[in-house]
Tab-separated table of C-alpha atoms and ligand atoms in Angstrom:
chain	number	residue	atom	x	y	z
A	1	MET	CA	-0.034	0.101	-0.029
A	2	LYS	CA	1.147	3.478	-0.843
A	3	ASN	CA	2.361	5.522	2.077
A	4	LYS	CA	0.064	8.551	2.944
A	5	ASP	CA	1.318	11.905	1.659
A	6	LEU	CA	2.672	14.296	4.248
A	7	ILE	CA	1.186	17.658	3.883
A	8	LEU	CA	2.592	20.779	5.816
A	9	LEU	CA	1.260	24.087	6.087
A	10	ALA	CA	4.078	26.724	6.461
A	11	ILE	CA	4.198	30.100	7.645
A	12	GLU	CA	6.530	32.839	7.275
A	13	SER	CA	6.571	36.430	8.873
A	14	SER	CA	10.143	37.267	9.954
A	15	CYS	CA	10.384	40.472	8.029
A	16	ASP	CA	8.230	42.304	5.653
A	17	GLU	CA	6.581	39.367	3.767
A	18	THR	CA	3.624	37.545	5.198
A	19	SER	CA	3.587	34.156	3.498
A	20	ALA	CA	1.967	30.902	3.708
A	21	ALA	CA	2.489	27.638	1.785
A	22	VAL	CA	1.311	24.093	1.487
A	23	VAL	CA	4.181	21.600	0.857
A	24	LYS	CA	3.589	17.882	-0.168
A	25	ASN	CA	6.316	15.330	0.984
A	26	GLY	CA	8.864	17.993	1.489
A	27	ARG	CA	9.691	19.068	-2.086
A	28	GLU	CA	6.330	19.584	-3.924
A	29	ILE	CA	4.915	23.102	-3.465
A	30	LEU	CA	1.295	23.006	-3.852
A	31	SER	CA	0.926	26.675	-3.103
A	32	ASN	CA	3.162	29.678	-2.053
A	33	VAL	CA	1.299	32.816	-1.258
A	34	ILE	CA	3.359	35.825	-0.459
A	35	SER	CA	1.968	39.223	0.562
A	36	SER	CA	4.541	41.910	0.475
A	37	GLN	CA	4.445	45.061	2.706
A	38	ILE	CA	7.136	46.701	0.649
A	39	GLU	CA	4.951	49.569	-0.756
A	40	ILE	CA	4.306	50.550	2.957
A	41	HIS	CA	7.900	50.399	4.221
A	42	LYS	CA	9.209	52.238	1.010
A	43	LYS	CA	7.853	55.521	2.403
A	44	TYR	CA	10.255	55.195	5.417
A	45	GLY	CA	13.311	53.873	3.410
A	46	GLY	CA	13.321	50.581	5.376
A	47	VAL	CA	11.148	48.296	7.466
A	48	VAL	CA	9.526	49.841	10.329
A	49	PRO	CA	9.181	46.990	12.931
A	50	GLU	CA	5.919	48.069	14.594
A	51	ILE	CA	4.206	48.607	11.155
A	52	ALA	CA	5.558	45.189	10.035
A	53	SER	CA	3.850	43.340	12.899
A	54	ARG	CA	0.476	45.141	12.484
A	55	LYS	CA	0.489	44.421	8.614
A	56	HIS	CA	1.414	40.729	9.302
A	57	LEU	CA	-1.531	40.473	11.754
A	58	GLU	CA	-3.954	42.117	9.214
A	59	ALA	CA	-2.761	39.773	6.375
A	60	ILE	CA	-2.119	36.375	7.901
A	61	ASP	CA	-5.467	34.791	7.838
A	62	PHE	CA	-6.140	35.816	4.386
A	63	VAL	CA	-2.801	34.574	3.239
A	64	ILE	CA	-3.299	31.151	4.929
A	65	ASP	CA	-6.821	30.741	3.532
A	66	GLU	CA	-5.543	31.663	0.082
A	67	ALA	CA	-2.683	29.178	0.360
A	68	LEU	CA	-5.108	26.328	1.405
A	69	ASN	CA	-7.444	27.276	-1.333
A	70	LYS	CA	-4.768	27.397	-4.080
A	71	ALA	CA	-3.578	24.007	-2.937
A	72	CYS	CA	-7.174	22.548	-2.837
A	73	LYS	CA	-6.597	21.523	0.775
A	74	ASN	CA	-8.543	22.091	4.020
A	75	PHE	CA	-7.254	22.450	7.540
A	76	SER	CA	-8.301	18.770	8.054
A	77	ASP	CA	-5.647	17.646	5.307
A	78	ILE	CA	-2.600	19.213	7.132
A	79	ASP	CA	-0.265	16.957	8.980
A	80	GLY	CA	1.838	19.571	10.659
A	81	VAL	CA	2.481	23.301	10.727
A	82	ALA	CA	6.104	24.529	10.018
A	83	VAL	CA	6.750	28.234	10.997
A	84	THR	CA	9.795	30.458	11.166
A	85	TYR	CA	10.759	31.231	14.825
A	86	GLY	CA	13.997	33.196	14.138
A	87	PRO	CA	16.024	35.020	13.328
A	88	GLY	CA	14.072	38.244	12.486
A	89	LEU	CA	12.039	40.997	13.933
A	90	VAL	CA	10.696	39.725	17.116
A	91	GLY	CA	7.067	41.297	16.660
A	92	ALA	CA	6.847	40.106	13.195
A	93	LEU	CA	7.967	36.525	14.194
A	94	LEU	CA	5.346	36.432	16.933
A	95	VAL	CA	2.621	36.936	14.616
A	96	GLY	CA	3.374	34.019	12.376
A	97	LEU	CA	4.415	31.834	15.628
A	98	SER	CA	1.222	32.591	17.348
A	99	GLU	CA	-0.876	31.791	14.355
A	100	ALA	CA	0.948	28.364	13.811
A	101	LYS	CA	0.548	27.382	17.300
A	102	ALA	CA	-3.042	28.131	17.258
A	103	ILE	CA	-3.512	26.189	14.129
A	104	ALA	CA	-1.433	23.189	15.198
A	105	PHE	CA	-3.146	23.010	18.835
A	106	ALA	CA	-6.801	23.265	17.314
A	107	LEU	CA	-5.739	20.474	14.647
A	108	LYS	CA	-3.904	18.513	17.230
A	109	LYS	CA	-1.021	18.258	14.847
A	110	PRO	CA	2.763	18.864	15.397
A	111	LEU	CA	4.159	22.398	15.385
A	112	ILE	CA	7.650	22.561	13.688
A	113	GLY	CA	9.897	25.516	14.401
A	114	VAL	CA	12.038	26.396	11.509
A	115	HIS	CA	15.264	28.605	11.288
A	116	HIS	CA	14.722	31.332	8.685
A	117	ILE	CA	18.213	30.790	7.138
A	118	GLU	CA	17.803	27.038	7.200
A	119	GLY	CA	14.626	27.732	5.113
A	120	HIS	CA	16.584	29.724	2.889
A	121	ILE	CA	18.995	26.974	2.119
A	122	ALA	CA	16.252	24.419	1.859
A	123	ALA	CA	14.895	26.576	-1.132
A	124	ASN	CA	17.439	24.755	-3.185
A	125	TYR	CA	15.504	21.353	-2.803
A	126	ILE	CA	12.386	22.744	-4.269
A	127	GLU	CA	12.787	22.886	-8.083
A	128	ASN	CA	15.837	20.510	-8.366
A	129	LYS	CA	14.455	17.304	-7.221
A	130	ASN	CA	17.982	15.580	-7.321
A	131	TRP	CA	19.754	18.165	-5.218
A	132	GLU	CA	20.944	16.967	-2.039
A	133	PRO	CA	23.770	17.445	0.616
A	134	PRO	CA	26.582	17.550	0.837
A	135	PHE	CA	27.214	21.065	-0.746
A	136	ILE	CA	28.485	24.450	-0.137
A	137	CYS	CA	25.815	27.154	0.242
A	138	LEU	CA	26.468	30.930	-0.195
A	139	VAL	CA	23.790	32.546	1.929
A	140	VAL	CA	23.333	36.168	1.054
A	141	SER	CA	20.250	37.813	2.491
A	142	GLY	CA	19.283	41.234	4.105
A	143	GLY	CA	20.695	40.404	7.556
A	144	HIS	CA	23.035	37.602	6.992
A	145	THR	CA	26.106	36.514	4.782
A	146	TYR	CA	27.361	33.067	5.240
A	147	LEU	CA	29.295	30.468	3.448
A	148	VAL	CA	27.799	27.307	5.003
A	149	LYS	CA	28.893	23.738	4.441
A	150	VAL	CA	25.530	21.634	4.250
A	151	MET	CA	26.648	18.209	5.507
A	152	ASP	CA	23.103	16.736	5.639
A	153	TYR	CA	19.537	17.951	5.778
A	154	SER	CA	19.579	20.232	8.786
A	155	LYS	CA	23.320	19.514	9.646
A	156	TYR	CA	25.358	22.781	8.998
A	157	GLU	CA	28.641	24.064	9.554
A	158	ILE	CA	29.292	27.836	9.085
A	159	LYS	CA	32.536	28.242	7.287
A	160	ALA	CA	32.534	32.094	6.977
A	161	MET	CA	30.333	34.935	7.823
A	162	THR	CA	30.298	38.764	7.590
A	163	ARG	CA	32.232	40.758	10.206
A	164	ASP	CA	30.052	43.788	9.762
A	165	ASP	CA	27.154	44.389	7.247
A	166	ALA	CA	25.359	41.661	5.345
A	167	ALA	CA	25.600	41.891	1.595
A	168	GLY	CA	21.931	42.707	1.296
A	169	GLU	CA	22.298	45.637	3.746
A	170	ALA	CA	25.176	46.895	1.781
A	171	TYR	CA	22.965	46.888	-1.409
A	172	ASP	CA	20.150	48.687	0.637
A	173	LYS	CA	22.485	51.266	2.213
A	174	VAL	CA	24.237	52.033	-1.154
A	175	ALA	CA	20.973	52.282	-2.990
A	176	ARG	CA	19.512	54.841	-0.463
A	177	ALA	CA	22.785	56.972	-0.867
A	178	ILE	CA	22.054	57.268	-4.574
A	179	GLY	CA	18.375	58.011	-4.114
A	180	LEU	CA	16.838	54.606	-5.018
A	181	ASN	CA	13.948	53.142	-3.025
A	182	TYR	CA	13.884	50.380	-0.492
A	183	PRO	CA	14.651	47.615	-0.983
A	184	GLY	CA	17.788	48.663	-2.705
A	185	GLY	CA	18.936	45.360	-4.124
A	186	PRO	CA	16.541	44.965	-7.060
A	187	GLU	CA	16.848	48.646	-7.636
A	188	ILE	CA	20.733	48.454	-8.028
A	189	ASP	CA	20.298	45.255	-10.030
A	190	LYS	CA	18.227	47.259	-12.581
A	191	LEU	CA	20.299	50.349	-12.630
A	192	ALA	CA	23.634	48.614	-12.767
A	193	LYS	CA	22.655	47.242	-16.184
A	194	LYS	CA	22.977	50.855	-17.513
A	195	GLY	CA	26.269	51.461	-16.031
A	196	ASN	CA	30.023	50.751	-16.462
A	197	GLU	CA	31.129	48.246	-13.857
A	198	ASN	CA	34.804	49.384	-14.423
A	199	ALA	CA	34.075	53.128	-13.842
A	200	ILE	CA	35.057	53.286	-10.387
A	201	GLU	CA	37.466	51.228	-8.291
A	202	PHE	CA	35.938	50.147	-5.026
A	203	PRO	CA	37.629	48.147	-2.487
A	204	ARG	CA	37.387	44.218	-2.004
A	205	ALA	CA	37.890	43.520	1.541
A	206	LEU	CA	39.654	40.356	3.159
A	207	MET	CA	40.346	38.784	-0.369
A	208	ASN	CA	42.748	36.204	1.344
A	209	GLU	CA	40.279	35.066	4.003
A	210	PHE	CA	36.661	33.271	3.717
A	211	ASP	CA	35.004	35.840	6.135
A	212	PHE	CA	33.305	38.854	4.605
A	213	SER	CA	33.311	42.660	5.261
A	214	PHE	CA	31.133	45.043	3.384
A	215	SER	CA	31.100	48.048	5.654
A	216	GLY	CA	34.534	49.479	4.028
A	217	LEU	CA	32.963	49.111	0.558
A	218	LYS	CA	29.843	51.085	1.891
A	219	SER	CA	32.048	53.863	3.180
A	220	ALA	CA	34.029	53.905	0.017
A	221	VAL	CA	30.943	54.533	-1.922
A	222	LEU	CA	29.750	57.258	0.526
A	223	ASN	CA	33.082	58.989	0.401
A	224	TYR	CA	33.114	58.706	-3.420
A	225	LEU	CA	29.735	60.453	-3.494
A	226	ASN	CA	30.668	63.129	-1.038
A	227	SER	CA	33.955	63.964	-2.382
A	228	SER	CA	32.480	64.136	-5.993
A	229	LYS	CA	29.829	66.530	-4.859
A	230	MET	CA	32.215	68.788	-3.142
A	231	ALA	CA	34.406	68.967	-6.032
A	232	GLY	CA	31.296	69.749	-8.247
A	233	LYS	CA	31.801	66.514	-10.279
A	234	GLU	CA	28.912	64.932	-11.961
A	235	ILE	CA	27.947	61.551	-10.566
A	236	ASN	CA	26.747	58.779	-12.640
A	237	ASN	CA	24.564	56.724	-10.422
A	238	ALA	CA	24.530	53.812	-12.813
A	239	ASP	CA	28.273	53.652	-12.859
A	240	VAL	CA	28.246	53.852	-8.980
A	241	ALA	CA	25.744	51.067	-8.790
A	242	ALA	CA	27.566	48.814	-11.507
A	243	SER	CA	31.016	49.403	-9.863
A	244	PHE	CA	29.687	48.846	-6.358
A	245	GLN	CA	27.843	45.585	-7.519
A	246	LYS	CA	31.034	44.397	-9.198
A	247	ALA	CA	33.037	44.800	-6.009
A	248	VAL	CA	30.243	42.860	-3.984
A	249	VAL	CA	29.994	39.984	-6.633
A	250	ASP	CA	33.794	39.675	-7.135
A	251	VAL	CA	34.228	38.858	-3.314
A	252	LEU	CA	31.148	36.644	-3.069
A	253	VAL	CA	32.059	34.557	-6.156
A	254	SER	CA	35.738	34.098	-5.471
A	255	LYS	CA	35.185	33.146	-1.748
A	256	ALA	CA	32.408	30.673	-2.476
A	257	ILE	CA	34.391	28.849	-5.258
A	258	ARG	CA	37.741	28.875	-3.259
A	259	LEU	CA	35.711	27.245	-0.331
A	260	CYS	CA	34.428	24.553	-2.809
A	261	HIS	CA	38.182	23.783	-3.667
A	262	ASN	CA	39.261	23.913	-0.088
A	263	GLU	CA	36.477	21.574	1.124
A	264	GLY	CA	36.767	19.268	-1.793
A	265	ILE	CA	33.095	19.676	-2.601
A	266	ASN	CA	31.970	20.411	-6.175
A	267	LYS	CA	28.468	21.403	-5.476
A	268	LEU	CA	27.532	25.052	-4.845
A	269	ALA	CA	24.051	26.581	-3.926
A	270	MET	CA	22.853	29.974	-3.159
A	271	ALA	CA	20.215	31.242	-0.806
A	272	GLY	CA	18.791	34.475	0.322
A	273	GLY	CA	17.513	37.678	-1.379
A	274	VAL	CA	20.540	38.876	-3.028
A	275	SER	CA	20.898	35.517	-4.777
A	276	ALA	CA	18.097	36.850	-6.876
A	277	ASN	CA	20.492	39.266	-8.315
A	278	SER	CA	20.899	38.865	-12.075
A	279	TYR	CA	24.565	39.893	-12.302
A	280	LEU	CA	25.529	37.567	-9.260
A	281	ARG	CA	23.625	34.715	-10.757
A	282	LYS	CA	25.359	35.287	-14.337
A	283	ARG	CA	28.893	35.653	-12.785
A	284	ILE	CA	28.760	32.632	-10.502
A	285	LYS	CA	27.314	30.507	-13.326
A	286	GLU	CA	30.318	31.375	-15.546
A	287	GLU	CA	32.661	30.828	-12.926
A	288	CYS	CA	31.311	27.408	-11.821
A	289	ASP	CA	31.295	26.215	-15.334
A	290	MET	CA	34.910	27.213	-15.611
A	291	GLU	CA	35.762	25.505	-12.361
A	292	ASN	CA	33.567	22.442	-13.038
A	293	ILE	CA	31.401	22.986	-9.995
A	294	ILE	CA	27.774	22.201	-10.143
A	295	LEU	CA	25.816	25.107	-9.369
A	296	ASN	CA	22.147	25.231	-8.056
A	297	ILE	CA	20.138	28.683	-7.662
A	298	PRO	CA	16.588	28.667	-6.847
A	299	SER	CA	14.176	30.861	-8.852
A	300	PRO	CA	14.189	34.454	-7.671
A	301	VAL	CA	10.718	33.816	-6.095
A	302	TYR	CA	12.341	31.122	-3.862
A	303	CYS	CA	15.512	33.310	-3.040
A	304	THR	CA	13.536	36.178	-1.289
A	305	ASP	CA	11.425	35.386	1.668
A	306	ASN	CA	8.635	32.868	1.099
A	307	ALA	CA	6.805	30.094	3.264
A	308	ALA	CA	7.453	27.286	0.809
A	309	MET	CA	11.202	27.163	1.866
A	310	ILE	CA	10.064	27.052	5.397
A	311	GLY	CA	7.768	24.074	4.496
A	312	VAL	CA	10.542	22.267	2.781
A	313	ALA	CA	13.043	22.792	5.767
A	314	GLY	CA	10.126	21.881	8.311
A	315	TYR	CA	9.723	18.567	6.392
A	316	TYR	CA	13.315	17.558	6.958
A	317	GLU	CA	13.088	18.481	10.699
A	318	PHE	CA	9.760	16.586	10.912
A	319	ILE	CA	11.043	13.426	9.432
A	320	LYS	CA	14.084	13.532	11.872
A	321	GLY	CA	11.403	13.780	14.800
A	322	ASN	CA	12.354	17.402	15.372
A	323	VAL	CA	9.072	18.878	16.467
A	324	SER	CA	8.579	21.840	18.817
A	325	ASN	CA	6.716	22.260	22.005
A	326	PHE	CA	3.899	24.791	22.399
A	327	ASP	CA	5.947	26.917	24.536
A	328	LEU	CA	8.438	27.718	21.483
A	329	ASN	CA	9.295	31.392	21.663
A	330	ALA	CA	10.649	33.786	18.857
A	331	TYR	CA	14.187	34.280	18.891
A	332	PRO	CA	15.424	37.489	16.805
A	333	GLY	CA	19.081	36.502	17.115
A	334	LEU	CA	18.712	32.688	16.450
A	335	LYS	CA	22.132	31.247	15.450
A	336	LEU	CA	22.653	28.806	12.695
A	337	GLY	CA	24.298	25.438	13.153
A	338	ASN	CA	25.164	23.254	16.104
A	339	ASN	CA	22.551	20.702	15.563
B	1	KG4	O1	16.309	36.874	2.145
B	1	KG4	P1	15.661	38.255	2.150
B	1	KG4	O2	14.379	38.375	1.221
B	1	KG4	O3	15.216	38.753	3.470
B	1	KG4	C1	16.143	38.515	4.728
B	1	KG4	O4	16.014	37.360	5.151
B	1	KG4	O5	16.910	39.338	4.791
B	1	KG4	O6	16.678	39.482	1.503
B	1	KG4	C2	16.380	40.547	1.320
B	1	KG4	C3	17.639	41.253	0.819
B	1	KG4	C4	17.499	42.698	0.824
B	1	KG4	O7	18.633	43.373	1.118
B	1	KG4	C5	17.204	43.048	-0.828
B	1	KG4	O8	17.823	44.344	-1.055
B	1	KG4	C6	18.025	41.996	-1.289
B	1	KG4	O9	17.794	40.683	-0.472
B	1	KG4	N1	17.628	41.710	-2.721
B	1	KG4	C7	18.584	41.928	-3.705
B	1	KG4	C8	17.752	41.469	-4.896
B	1	KG4	N2	16.570	41.104	-4.460
B	1	KG4	C9	16.509	41.150	-3.279
B	1	KG4	N3	19.812	42.184	-3.735
B	1	KG4	C10	20.300	42.275	-4.985
B	1	KG4	N4	19.715	42.037	-6.109
B	1	KG4	C11	18.474	41.673	-6.133
B	1	KG4	N5	17.836	41.385	-7.246
B	2	ZN	ZN1	15.213	35.861	4.414
């Protein structure tokens, strides 16, 4: 007899997207609904935590209903509820977590707390059904930049991290300095296409190490903008965007490839919002082809925040027996690894 399918409802609310997904047997996405608050936060140039919590609260029931409807499932079909419990904004996390607890409790089904970054990494399992550990993952999101050795499903070793700003944070701050909207990553991605990436020589930090540092680069861009203004020189924002982006991508790509060689692993994955970047995707593909490294990058919708990835990571926790208690709390600074 065929085993019964395992259907998880997944919820993500760690930052500014309210998302719910229905995931079948770990890798099949039956629905993935994302309600973005970006238009509201744009006015303030970044995410306002209090507004984020309120908007999650307003959206979450509708988003879950829509995810169930799109998947043609009812609450009674759900075998467990996976939810992000950190890292992220505490108020935002609590909305999703409380909702997940209420649903799991009412259905008498397991609650599965998921680490947000583990979710991003698990996005690699969605479209490429043959992708499995071990592999190296370059994690580049708004708040985190890591090189992670993924040894097994939910078994990670952090090999490098940023010592200051995350890659996404650098994109957002530089974008703001040249007058682009929040979130700056996609805006720089677009504008850089019109610029000359070799126009300005910005610094690449810690090139002989695996750790990252982006705050010096950010300062160099700000200095360039200020000194050009003071000297009355015309600033070409597209050139600034392209040159900044090249400096970030040179560092990300070279360190990721070097770590693959160092670890003797010829599989590289990417995760997190910045991995939606078209220039990074192109450069890392070219480099991997040259170095005979097998590359996997999720489609952009699975790179930025979404609940489908939480459902996938939740599945691998669930089959390992890692279910959570109902006193699970939200952890804004939750660390990756050690399990
Ligand atoms: O993973 P994510 O959606 O949320 C966090 O967990 O932080 O990442 C958001 C970050 C933001 O900094 C945003 O500017 C950046 O990802 N991002 C991009 C692109 N799309 C989103 N950065 C560069 N190019 C993009 N196309
Ligand atoms: Zn994220």
